[in-house]
Coordinates of C-alpha atoms and ligand atoms in Angstrom, one line a residue:
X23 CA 0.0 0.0 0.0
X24 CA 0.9 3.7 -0.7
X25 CA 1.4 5.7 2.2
X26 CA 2.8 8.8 2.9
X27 CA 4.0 8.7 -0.6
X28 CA 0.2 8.4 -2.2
X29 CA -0.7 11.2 -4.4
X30 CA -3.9 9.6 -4.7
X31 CA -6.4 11.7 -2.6
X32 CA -10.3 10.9 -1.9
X33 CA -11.9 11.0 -5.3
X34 CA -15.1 10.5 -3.7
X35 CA -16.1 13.9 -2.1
X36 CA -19.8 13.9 -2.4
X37 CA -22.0 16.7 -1.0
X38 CA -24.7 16.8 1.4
X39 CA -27.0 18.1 -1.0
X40 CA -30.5 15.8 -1.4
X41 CA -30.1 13.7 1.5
X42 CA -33.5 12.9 3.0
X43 CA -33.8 14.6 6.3
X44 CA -35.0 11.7 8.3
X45 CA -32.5 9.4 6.4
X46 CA -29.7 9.4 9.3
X47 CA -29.0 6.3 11.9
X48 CA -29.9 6.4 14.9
X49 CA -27.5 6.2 17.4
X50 CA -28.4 2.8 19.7
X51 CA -26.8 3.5 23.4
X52 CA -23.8 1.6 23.0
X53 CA -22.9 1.5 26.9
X54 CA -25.6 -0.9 27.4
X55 CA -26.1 -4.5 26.9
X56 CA -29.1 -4.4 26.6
X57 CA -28.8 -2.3 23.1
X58 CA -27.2 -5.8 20.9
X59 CA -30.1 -5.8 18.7
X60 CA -29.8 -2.1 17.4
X61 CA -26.2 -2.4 17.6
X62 CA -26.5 -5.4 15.1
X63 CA -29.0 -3.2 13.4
X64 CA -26.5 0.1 12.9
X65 CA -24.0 -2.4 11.7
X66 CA -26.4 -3.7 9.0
X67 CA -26.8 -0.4 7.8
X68 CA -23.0 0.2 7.4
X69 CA -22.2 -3.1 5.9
X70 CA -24.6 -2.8 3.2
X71 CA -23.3 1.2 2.6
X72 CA -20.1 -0.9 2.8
X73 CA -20.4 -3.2 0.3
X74 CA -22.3 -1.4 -2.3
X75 CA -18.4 -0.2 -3.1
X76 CA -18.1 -3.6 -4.2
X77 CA -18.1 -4.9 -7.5
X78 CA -15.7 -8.2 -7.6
X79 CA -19.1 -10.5 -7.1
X80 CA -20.7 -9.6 -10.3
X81 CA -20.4 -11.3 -13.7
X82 CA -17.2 -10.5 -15.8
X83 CA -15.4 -8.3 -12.4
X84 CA -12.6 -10.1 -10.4
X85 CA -13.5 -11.3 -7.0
X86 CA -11.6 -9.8 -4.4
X87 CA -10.5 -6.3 -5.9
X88 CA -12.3 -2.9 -5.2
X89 CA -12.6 -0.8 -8.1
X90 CA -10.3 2.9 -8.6
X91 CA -9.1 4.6 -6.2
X92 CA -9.0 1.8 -3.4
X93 CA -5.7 -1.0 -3.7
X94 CA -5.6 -4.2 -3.7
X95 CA -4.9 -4.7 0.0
X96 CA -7.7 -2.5 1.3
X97 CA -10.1 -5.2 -0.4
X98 CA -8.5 -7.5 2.2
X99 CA -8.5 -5.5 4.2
X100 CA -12.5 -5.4 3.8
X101 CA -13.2 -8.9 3.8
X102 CA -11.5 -8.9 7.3
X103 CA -14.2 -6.4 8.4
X104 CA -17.0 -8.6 6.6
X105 CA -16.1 -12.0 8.2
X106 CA -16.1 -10.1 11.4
X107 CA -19.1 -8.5 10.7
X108 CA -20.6 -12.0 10.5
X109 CA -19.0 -13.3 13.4
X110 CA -20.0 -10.2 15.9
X111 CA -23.8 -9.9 14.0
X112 CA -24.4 -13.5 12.5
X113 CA -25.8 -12.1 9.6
X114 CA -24.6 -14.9 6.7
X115 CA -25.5 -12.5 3.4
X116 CA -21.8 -11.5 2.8
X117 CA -20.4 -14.9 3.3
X118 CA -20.4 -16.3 -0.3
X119 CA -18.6 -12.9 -1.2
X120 CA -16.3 -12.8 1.1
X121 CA -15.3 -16.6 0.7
X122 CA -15.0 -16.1 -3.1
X123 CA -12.6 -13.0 -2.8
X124 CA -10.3 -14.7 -0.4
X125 CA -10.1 -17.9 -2.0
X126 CA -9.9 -16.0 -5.5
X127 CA -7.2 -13.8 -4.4
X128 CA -5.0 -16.2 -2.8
X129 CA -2.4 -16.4 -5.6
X130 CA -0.8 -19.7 -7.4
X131 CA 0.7 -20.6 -4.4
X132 CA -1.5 -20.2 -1.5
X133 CA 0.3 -17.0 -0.2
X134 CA -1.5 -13.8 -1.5
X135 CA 1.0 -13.1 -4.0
X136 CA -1.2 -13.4 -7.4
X137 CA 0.4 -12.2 -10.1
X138 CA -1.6 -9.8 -11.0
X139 CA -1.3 -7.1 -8.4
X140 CA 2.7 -7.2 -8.2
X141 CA 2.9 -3.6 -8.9
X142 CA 1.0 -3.0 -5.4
X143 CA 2.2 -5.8 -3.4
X144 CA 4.1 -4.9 -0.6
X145 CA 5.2 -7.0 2.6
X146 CA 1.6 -4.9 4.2
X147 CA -0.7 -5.7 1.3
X148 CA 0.1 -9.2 1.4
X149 CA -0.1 -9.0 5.6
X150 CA -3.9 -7.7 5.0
X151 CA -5.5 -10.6 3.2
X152 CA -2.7 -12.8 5.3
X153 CA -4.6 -11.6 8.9
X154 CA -8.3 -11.4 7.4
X155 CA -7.5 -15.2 6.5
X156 CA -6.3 -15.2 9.7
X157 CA -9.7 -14.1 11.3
X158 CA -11.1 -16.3 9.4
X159 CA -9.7 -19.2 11.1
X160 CA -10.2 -18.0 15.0
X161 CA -14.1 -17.1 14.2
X162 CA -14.6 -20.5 12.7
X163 CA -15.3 -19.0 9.8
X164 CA -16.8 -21.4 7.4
X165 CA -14.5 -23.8 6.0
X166 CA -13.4 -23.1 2.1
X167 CA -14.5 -26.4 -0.6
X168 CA -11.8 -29.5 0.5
X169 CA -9.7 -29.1 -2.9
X170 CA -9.0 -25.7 -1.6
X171 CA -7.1 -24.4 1.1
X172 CA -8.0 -23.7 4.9
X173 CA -7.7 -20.5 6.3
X174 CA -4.9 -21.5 8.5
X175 CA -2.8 -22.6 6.0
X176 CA -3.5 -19.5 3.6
X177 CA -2.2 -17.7 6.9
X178 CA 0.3 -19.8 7.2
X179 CA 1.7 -19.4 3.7
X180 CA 1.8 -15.3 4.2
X181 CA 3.9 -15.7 7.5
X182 CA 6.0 -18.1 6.0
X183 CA 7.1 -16.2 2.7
X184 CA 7.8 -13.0 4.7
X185 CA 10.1 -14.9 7.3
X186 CA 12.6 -15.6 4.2
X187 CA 12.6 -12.1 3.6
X188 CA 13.9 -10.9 6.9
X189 CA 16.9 -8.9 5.7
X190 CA 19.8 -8.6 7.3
X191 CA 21.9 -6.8 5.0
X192 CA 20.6 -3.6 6.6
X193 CA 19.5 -2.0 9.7
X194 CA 20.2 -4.8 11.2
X195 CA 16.9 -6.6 10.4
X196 CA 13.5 -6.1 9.9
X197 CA 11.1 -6.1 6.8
X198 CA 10.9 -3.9 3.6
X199 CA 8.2 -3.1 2.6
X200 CA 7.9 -3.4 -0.7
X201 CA 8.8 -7.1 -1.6
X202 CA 9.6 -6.5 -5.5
X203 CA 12.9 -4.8 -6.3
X204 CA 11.0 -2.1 -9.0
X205 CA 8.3 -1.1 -6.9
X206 CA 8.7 2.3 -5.2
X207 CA 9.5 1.4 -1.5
X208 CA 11.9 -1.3 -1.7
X209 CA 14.4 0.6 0.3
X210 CA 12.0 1.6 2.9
X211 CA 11.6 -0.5 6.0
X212 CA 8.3 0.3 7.6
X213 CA 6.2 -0.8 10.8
X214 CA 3.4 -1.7 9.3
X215 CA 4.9 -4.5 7.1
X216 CA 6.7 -5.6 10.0
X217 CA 3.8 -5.4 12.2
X218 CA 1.8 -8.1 9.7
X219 CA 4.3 -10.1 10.4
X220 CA 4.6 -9.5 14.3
X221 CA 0.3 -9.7 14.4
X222 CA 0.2 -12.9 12.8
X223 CA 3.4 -14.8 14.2
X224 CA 1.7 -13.9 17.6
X225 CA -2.1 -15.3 16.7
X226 CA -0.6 -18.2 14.9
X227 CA 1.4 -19.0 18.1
X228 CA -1.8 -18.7 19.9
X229 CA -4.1 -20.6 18.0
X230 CA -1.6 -23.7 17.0
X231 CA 0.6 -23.7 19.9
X232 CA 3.5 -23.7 18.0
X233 CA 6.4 -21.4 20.1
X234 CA 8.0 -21.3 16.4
X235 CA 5.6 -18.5 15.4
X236 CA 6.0 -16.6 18.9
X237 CA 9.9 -16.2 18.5
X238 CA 9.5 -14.9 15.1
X239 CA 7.2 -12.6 16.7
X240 CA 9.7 -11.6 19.7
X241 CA 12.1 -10.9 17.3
X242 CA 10.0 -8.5 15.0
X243 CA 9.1 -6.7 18.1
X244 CA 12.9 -6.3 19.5
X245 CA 14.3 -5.6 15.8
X246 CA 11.5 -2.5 15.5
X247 CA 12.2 -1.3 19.2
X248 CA 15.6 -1.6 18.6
X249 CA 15.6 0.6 15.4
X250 CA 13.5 3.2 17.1
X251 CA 10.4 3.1 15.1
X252 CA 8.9 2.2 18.8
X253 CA 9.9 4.9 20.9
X254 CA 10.6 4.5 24.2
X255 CA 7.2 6.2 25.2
X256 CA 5.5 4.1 22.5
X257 CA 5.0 6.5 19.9
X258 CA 4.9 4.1 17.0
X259 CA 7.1 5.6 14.1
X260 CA 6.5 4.7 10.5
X261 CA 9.8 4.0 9.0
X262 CA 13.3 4.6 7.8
X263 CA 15.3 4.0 4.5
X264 CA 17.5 1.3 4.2
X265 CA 20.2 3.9 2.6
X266 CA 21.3 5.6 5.8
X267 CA 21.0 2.1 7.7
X268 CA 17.3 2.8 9.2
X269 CA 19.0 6.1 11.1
X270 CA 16.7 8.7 10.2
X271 CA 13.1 7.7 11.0
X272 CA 9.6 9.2 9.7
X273 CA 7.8 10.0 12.5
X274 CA 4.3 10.1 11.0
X275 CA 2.5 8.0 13.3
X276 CA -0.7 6.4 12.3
X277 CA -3.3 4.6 14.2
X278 CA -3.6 1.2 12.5
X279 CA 0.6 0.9 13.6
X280 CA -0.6 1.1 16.9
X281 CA -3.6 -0.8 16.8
X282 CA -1.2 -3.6 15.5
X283 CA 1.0 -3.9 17.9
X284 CA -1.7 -3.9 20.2
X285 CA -3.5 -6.5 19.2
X286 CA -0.2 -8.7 18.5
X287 CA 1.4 -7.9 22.1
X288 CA -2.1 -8.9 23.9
X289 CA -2.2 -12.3 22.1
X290 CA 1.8 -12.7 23.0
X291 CA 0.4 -11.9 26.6
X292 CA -1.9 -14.4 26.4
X293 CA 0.6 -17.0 24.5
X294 CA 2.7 -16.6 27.3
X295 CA 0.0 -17.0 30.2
X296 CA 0.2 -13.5 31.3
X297 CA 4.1 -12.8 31.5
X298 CA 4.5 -9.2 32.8
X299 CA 6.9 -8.4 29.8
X300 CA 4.0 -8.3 27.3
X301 CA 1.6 -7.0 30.6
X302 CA 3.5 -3.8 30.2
X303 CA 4.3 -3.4 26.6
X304 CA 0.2 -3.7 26.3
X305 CA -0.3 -1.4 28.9
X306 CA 2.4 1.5 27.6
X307 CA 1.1 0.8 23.9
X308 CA -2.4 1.2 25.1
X309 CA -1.6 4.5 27.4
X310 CA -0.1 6.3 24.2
X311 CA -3.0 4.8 21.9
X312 CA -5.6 6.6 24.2
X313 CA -3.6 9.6 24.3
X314 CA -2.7 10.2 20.8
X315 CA -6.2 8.8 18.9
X316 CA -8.7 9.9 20.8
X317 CA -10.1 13.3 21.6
X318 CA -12.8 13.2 24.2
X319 CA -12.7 9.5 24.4
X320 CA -13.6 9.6 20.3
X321 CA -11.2 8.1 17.9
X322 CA -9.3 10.0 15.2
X323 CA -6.7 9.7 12.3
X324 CA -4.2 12.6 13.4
X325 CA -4.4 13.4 9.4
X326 CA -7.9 14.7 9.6
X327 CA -6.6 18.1 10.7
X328 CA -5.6 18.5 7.0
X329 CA -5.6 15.6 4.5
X330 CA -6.0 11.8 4.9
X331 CA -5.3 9.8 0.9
X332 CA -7.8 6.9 0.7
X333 CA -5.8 4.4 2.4
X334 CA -5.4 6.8 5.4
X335 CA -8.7 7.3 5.8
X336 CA -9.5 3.3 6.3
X337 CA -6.9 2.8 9.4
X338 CA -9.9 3.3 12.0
X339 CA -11.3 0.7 11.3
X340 CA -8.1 -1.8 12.2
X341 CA -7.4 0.2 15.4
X342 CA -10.8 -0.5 16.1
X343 CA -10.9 -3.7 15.5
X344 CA -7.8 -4.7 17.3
X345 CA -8.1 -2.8 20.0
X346 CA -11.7 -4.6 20.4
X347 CA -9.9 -7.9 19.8
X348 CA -7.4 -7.0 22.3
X349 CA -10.2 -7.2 25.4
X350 CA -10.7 -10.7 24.9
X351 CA -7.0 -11.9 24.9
X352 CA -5.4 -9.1 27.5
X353 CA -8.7 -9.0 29.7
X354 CA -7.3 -6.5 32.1
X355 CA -7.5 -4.3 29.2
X356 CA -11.0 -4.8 29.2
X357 CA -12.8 -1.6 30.9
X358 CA -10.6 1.3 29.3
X359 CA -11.1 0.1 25.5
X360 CA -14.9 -0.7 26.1
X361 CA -15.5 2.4 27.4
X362 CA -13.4 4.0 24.3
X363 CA -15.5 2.0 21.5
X364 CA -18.9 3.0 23.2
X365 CA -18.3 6.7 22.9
X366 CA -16.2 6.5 19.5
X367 CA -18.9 3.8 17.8
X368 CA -21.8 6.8 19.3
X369 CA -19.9 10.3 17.2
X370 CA -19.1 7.5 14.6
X371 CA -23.0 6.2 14.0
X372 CA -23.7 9.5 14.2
X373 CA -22.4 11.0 10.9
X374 CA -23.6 8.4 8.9
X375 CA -25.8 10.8 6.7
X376 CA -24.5 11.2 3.6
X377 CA -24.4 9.4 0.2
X378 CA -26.9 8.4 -2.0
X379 CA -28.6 6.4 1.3
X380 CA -28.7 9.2 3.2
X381 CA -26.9 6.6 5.6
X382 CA -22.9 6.9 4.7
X383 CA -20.5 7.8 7.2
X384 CA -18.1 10.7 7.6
X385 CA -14.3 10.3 7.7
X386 CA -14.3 12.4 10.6
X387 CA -16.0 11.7 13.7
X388 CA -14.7 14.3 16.4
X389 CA -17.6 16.3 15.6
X390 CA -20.9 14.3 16.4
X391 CA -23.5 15.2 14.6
X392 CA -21.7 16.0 11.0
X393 CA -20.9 14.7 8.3
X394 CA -18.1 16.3 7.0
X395 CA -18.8 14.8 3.1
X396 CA -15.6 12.7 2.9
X397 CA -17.3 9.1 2.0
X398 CA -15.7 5.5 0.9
X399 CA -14.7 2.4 1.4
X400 CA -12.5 3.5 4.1
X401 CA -15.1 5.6 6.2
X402 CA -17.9 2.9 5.9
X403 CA -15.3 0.0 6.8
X404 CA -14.1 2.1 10.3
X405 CA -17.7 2.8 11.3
X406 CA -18.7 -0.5 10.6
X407 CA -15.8 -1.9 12.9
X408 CA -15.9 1.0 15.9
X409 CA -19.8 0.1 15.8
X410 CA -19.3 -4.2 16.0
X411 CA -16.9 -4.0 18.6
X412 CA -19.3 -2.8 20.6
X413 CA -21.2 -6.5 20.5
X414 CA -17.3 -8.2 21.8
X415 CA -18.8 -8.6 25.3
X416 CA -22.1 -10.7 23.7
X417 CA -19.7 -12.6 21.3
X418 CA -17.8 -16.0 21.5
X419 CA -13.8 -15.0 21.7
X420 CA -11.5 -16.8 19.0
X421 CA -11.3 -20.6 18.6
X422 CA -8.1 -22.2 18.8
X423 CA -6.4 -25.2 17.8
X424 CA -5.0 -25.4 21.0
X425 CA -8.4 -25.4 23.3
X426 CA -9.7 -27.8 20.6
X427 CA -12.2 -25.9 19.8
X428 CA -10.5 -24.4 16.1
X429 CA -10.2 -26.9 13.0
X430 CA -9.3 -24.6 10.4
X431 CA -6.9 -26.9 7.9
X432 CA -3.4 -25.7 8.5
X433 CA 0.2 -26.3 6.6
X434 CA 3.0 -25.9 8.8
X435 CA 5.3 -25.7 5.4
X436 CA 2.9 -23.5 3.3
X437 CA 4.0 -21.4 1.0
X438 CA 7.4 -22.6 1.4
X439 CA 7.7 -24.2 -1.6
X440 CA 6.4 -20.9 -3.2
X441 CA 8.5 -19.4 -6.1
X442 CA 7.3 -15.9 -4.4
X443 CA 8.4 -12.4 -4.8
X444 CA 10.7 -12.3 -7.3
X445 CA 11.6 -15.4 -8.8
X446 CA 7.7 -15.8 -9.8
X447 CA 7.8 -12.6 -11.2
X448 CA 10.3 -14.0 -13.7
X449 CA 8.9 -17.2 -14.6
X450 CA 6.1 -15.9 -16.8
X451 CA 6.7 -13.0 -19.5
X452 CA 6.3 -9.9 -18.8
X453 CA 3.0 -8.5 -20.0
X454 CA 2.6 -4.8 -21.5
X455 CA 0.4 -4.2 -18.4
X456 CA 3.5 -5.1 -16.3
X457 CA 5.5 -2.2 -18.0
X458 CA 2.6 0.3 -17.7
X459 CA 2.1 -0.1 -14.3
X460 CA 5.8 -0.4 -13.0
X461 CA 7.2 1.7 -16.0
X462 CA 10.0 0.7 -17.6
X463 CA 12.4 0.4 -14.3
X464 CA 10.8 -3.5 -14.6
X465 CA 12.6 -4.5 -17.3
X466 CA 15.7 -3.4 -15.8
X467 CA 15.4 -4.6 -12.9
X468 CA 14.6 -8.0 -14.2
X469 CA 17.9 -7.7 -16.3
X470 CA 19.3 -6.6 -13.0
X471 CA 18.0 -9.6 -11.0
X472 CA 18.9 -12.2 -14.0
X473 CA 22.9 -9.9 -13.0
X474 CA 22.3 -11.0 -9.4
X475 CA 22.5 -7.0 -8.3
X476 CA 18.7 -6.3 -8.2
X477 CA 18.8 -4.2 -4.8
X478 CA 21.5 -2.0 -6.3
X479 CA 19.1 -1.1 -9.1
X480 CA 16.3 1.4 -8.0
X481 CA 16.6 3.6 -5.3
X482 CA 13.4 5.7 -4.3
Ligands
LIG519 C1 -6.0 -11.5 -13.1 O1 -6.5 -10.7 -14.1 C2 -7.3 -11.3 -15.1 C3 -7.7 -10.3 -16.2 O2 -8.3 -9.2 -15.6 C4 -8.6 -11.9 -14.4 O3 -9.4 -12.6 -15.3 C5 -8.2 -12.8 -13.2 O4 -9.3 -13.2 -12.5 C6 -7.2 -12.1 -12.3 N1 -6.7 -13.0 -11.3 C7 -6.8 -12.6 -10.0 C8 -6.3 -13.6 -9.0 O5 -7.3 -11.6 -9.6
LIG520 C1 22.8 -0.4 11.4 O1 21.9 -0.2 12.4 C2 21.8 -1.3 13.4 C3 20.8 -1.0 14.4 O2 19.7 -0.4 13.9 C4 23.2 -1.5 14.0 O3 23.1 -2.6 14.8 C5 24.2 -1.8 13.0 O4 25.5 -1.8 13.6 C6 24.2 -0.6 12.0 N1 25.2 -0.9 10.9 C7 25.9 0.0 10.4 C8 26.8 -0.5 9.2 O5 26.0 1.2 10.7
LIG521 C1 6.1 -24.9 13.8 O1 6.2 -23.8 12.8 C2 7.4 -23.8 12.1 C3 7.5 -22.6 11.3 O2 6.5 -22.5 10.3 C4 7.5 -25.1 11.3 O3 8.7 -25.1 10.5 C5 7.3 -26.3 12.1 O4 7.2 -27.5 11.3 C6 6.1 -26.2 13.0 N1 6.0 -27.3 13.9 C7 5.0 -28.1 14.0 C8 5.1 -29.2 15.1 O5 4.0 -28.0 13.4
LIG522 C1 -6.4 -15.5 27.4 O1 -7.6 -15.3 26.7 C2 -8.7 -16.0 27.2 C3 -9.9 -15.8 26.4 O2 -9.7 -15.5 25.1 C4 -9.0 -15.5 28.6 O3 -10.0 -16.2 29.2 C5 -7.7 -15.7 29.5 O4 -8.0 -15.1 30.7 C6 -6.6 -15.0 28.8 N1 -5.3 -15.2 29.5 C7 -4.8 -14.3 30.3 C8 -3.5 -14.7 31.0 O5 -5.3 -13.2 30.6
LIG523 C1 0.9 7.4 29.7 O1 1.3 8.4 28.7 C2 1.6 9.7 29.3 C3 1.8 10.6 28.1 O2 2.7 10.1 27.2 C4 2.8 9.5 30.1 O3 3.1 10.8 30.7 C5 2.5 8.5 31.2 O4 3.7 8.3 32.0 C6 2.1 7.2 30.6 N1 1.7 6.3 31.7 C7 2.0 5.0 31.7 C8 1.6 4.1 32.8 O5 2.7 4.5 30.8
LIG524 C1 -14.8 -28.0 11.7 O1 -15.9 -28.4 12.6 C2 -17.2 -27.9 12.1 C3 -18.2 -28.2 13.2 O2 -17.9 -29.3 13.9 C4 -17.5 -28.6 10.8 O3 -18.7 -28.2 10.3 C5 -16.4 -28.2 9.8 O4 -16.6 -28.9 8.6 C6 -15.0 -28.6 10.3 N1 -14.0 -28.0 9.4 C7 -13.0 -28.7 9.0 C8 -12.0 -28.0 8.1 O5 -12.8 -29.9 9.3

């Protein structure tokens, strides 16, 4: 994905104009238990705003991709929301579309690498569709056909391809994040790619037991504390360039990095039985969460005070659903986040009046009551996740492998047979679509790579 580099900006301002005046949602009291039904009905509402974005299902469109401006990833990112949309509501009407996408996306080697989106797959893209087949195996998700894959081992085969990319060569370790030499970003190591792979070693540790997962997850969390992209108060950094050996960091800091860590320190918590290691990295993360992404207990992107591009404008929605996720496995975390999704999910629910419907939601929500005209993907998938994590409390947590109550199929060795990243790249011609979208640098880098020097080639 295309972050602080993105020149891509919301196309899809729409105006207030012609909205029916009664059209709005109607905020259910979120403190209350007693409010699960109109919770469940608010969410309906936003799912459906949600997925009339969505195109892949119908005849002659791809399953799986979102049509201009939204990436590839932020379609995985969206069936993530939708499976937990079914798991927190129980509403089955997205389920065929969701399993189609993930299970059409999954590339020719059971990794989220297809072919196709090469230009836009980084170490993060790949992570998204990795974790929301991830969530697909600790909600018991329905199981894919039997000549398919299970969601485990789809998981499995994203974790696995980006352990053989841990590069030592600089800054001592870590990620990039792009995973293809001619994509823009290749010198750049960033948290968020490193923080798929830290989420998901954690929850695979949890839900097969295997410790193998967990170290790689200690050591993604020491390697980004260690290069400073966690600070020491738990400001969490974006990332550095590999040219100067990681030394000079970006300090943009963006919800969803936090939200990841979060979630990914709470299940190594809970891996590990409670140690007080990952009992104080949860509490410090959460302590600096709470005071840098929410105003008056309401959640915010710190780029709403000028701009957010339209992957930007989508990271609510992961903080909110990992911070939600994050009660169940940390429980002593419990009272602070509830209390932070009640009033966010109540501001949130509360600007849904725009659009067509009359029922889409704002990007921002720090001013209840408005809708401040900035509608998508990205808006409907955060208010859809800030209002569902209200219903944790009424919800089953995850199934695991290990409490025997989780049979999602799993490979231990998936995707390790993958020709991924580059060398797969190079086993098929290269189409004129290739050249277009990664210009010409492709070629060259290809000659490059054939050379053996393809990280000398591109710089950013
Ligand atoms: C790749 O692109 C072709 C042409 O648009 C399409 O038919 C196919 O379904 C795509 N594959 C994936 C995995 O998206
Ligand atoms: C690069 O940075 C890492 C820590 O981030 C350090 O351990 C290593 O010694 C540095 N290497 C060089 C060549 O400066
Ligand atoms: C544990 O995970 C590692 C890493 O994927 C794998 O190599 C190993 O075979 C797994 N062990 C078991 C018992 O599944
Ligand atoms: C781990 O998570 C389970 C539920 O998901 C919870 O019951 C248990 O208390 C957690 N463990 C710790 C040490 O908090
Ligand atoms: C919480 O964050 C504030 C502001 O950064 C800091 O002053 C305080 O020491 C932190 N508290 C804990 C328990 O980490
Ligand atoms: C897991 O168990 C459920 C319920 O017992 C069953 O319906 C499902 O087919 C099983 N899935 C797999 C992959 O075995």
């Amino acid at each position: 994905m295309w972050l602080t580099s993105s020149l891509v900006y919301s196309a899809v301002v729409c105006t207030l104009a012609g909205q029916g005046a009664n059209a709005a949602i109607t905020a259910p009291d979120f403190t209350s238990t007693a409010s699960t039904e109109s919770i469940k009905k608010t969410a309906g509402i936003i799912a459906k705003d949600l997925m009339s974005f969505y195109t892949g299902d119908k005849p002659n469109d791809v399953p799986g991709n979102l049509p201009d401006p939204y990436y590839w990833w932020e379609a995985g990112a969206m069936f993530g929301t939708m499976i937990n949309y079914w798991h927190y509501t129980g509403d089955t009407q997205y389920n065929a579309a969701s399993m189609q996408a993930l299970l059409h996306q999954k590339g020719d080697d059971n990794d989220y690498m297809p072919l196709n989106q090469s230009k836009t797959l980084g170490n993060d893209d790949q992570g998204f569709w990795g974790m929301a087949a991830m969530t697909a195996a600790e909600t018991n998700f329905p199981a894919p056909p039997k000549d398919e894959p299970g969601w485990l081992a789809l998981a499995q085969g994203v974790f696995n391809t980006q352990t053989t990319r841990w590069d030592m060569k600089t800054c001592n370790g870590g990620l990039r994040w792009q995973i293809f030499p001619f994509n823009n970003g290749f010198n750049y190591k960033n948290t968020i790619s490193n923080g798929c792979l830290f989420n998901l070693g954690a929850r695979l540790a949890l839900y097969t037991g295997n410790a193998t997962y967990a170290d790689w997850a200690t050591k993604t969390w020491d390697w980004v504390a260690n290069v400073g992209f966690l600070s020491a108060d738990y400001h969490v950094y974006d990332g550095a360039q590999v040219a100067d050996n990681c030394s000079v960091r970006d300090h943009n800091t963006w919800s969803y990095n936090s939200g990841i860590y979060l979630l990914g320190a709470a299940a190594m918590y809970n891996f590990t039985d409670g140690s007080p290691l990952w009992e104080d990295r949860v509490k410090r993360l959460l302590n600096q969460t709470t005071n840098t992404f929410f105003v008056n207990g309401v959640m915010r992107e710190l780029c709403e005070a000028g701009k957010c591009n339209v992957d930007q404008q989508s990271f609510k929605a992961y903080l909110a659903r990992w911070m939600a996720a994050t009660t169940n496995l940390a429980p002593f975390t419990e009272k602070p986040i509830l209390a932070l999704l009640a009033s966010s999910a109540a501001a949130a629910s509360s600007t849904c009046s725009g659009g067509p419907s009359g029922t889409q939601c704002g990007l921002k929500w720090t001013t209840p009551g408005v809708n401040d005209g900035i509608l998508g993907v990205g808006e409907q998938m955060a208010a859809l996740e800030i209002v569902q994590s209200n219903l944790i409390t009424t919800t089953p947590g995850w199934v695991s492998a290990v409490k025997g109550t989780g049979n999602s199929t799993g490979d231990p060795n998936a995707g390790s047979d993958s020709k991924g990243g580059v060398e797969a790249l190079m086993s098929r011609p290269i189409t004129t679509k290739d050249r277009v979208g990664a210009g010409i640098l492709t070629a060259l880098v290809l000659i490059g790579v054939v050379g053996g020097s393809a990280t000398m080639m591109i710089s950013e």
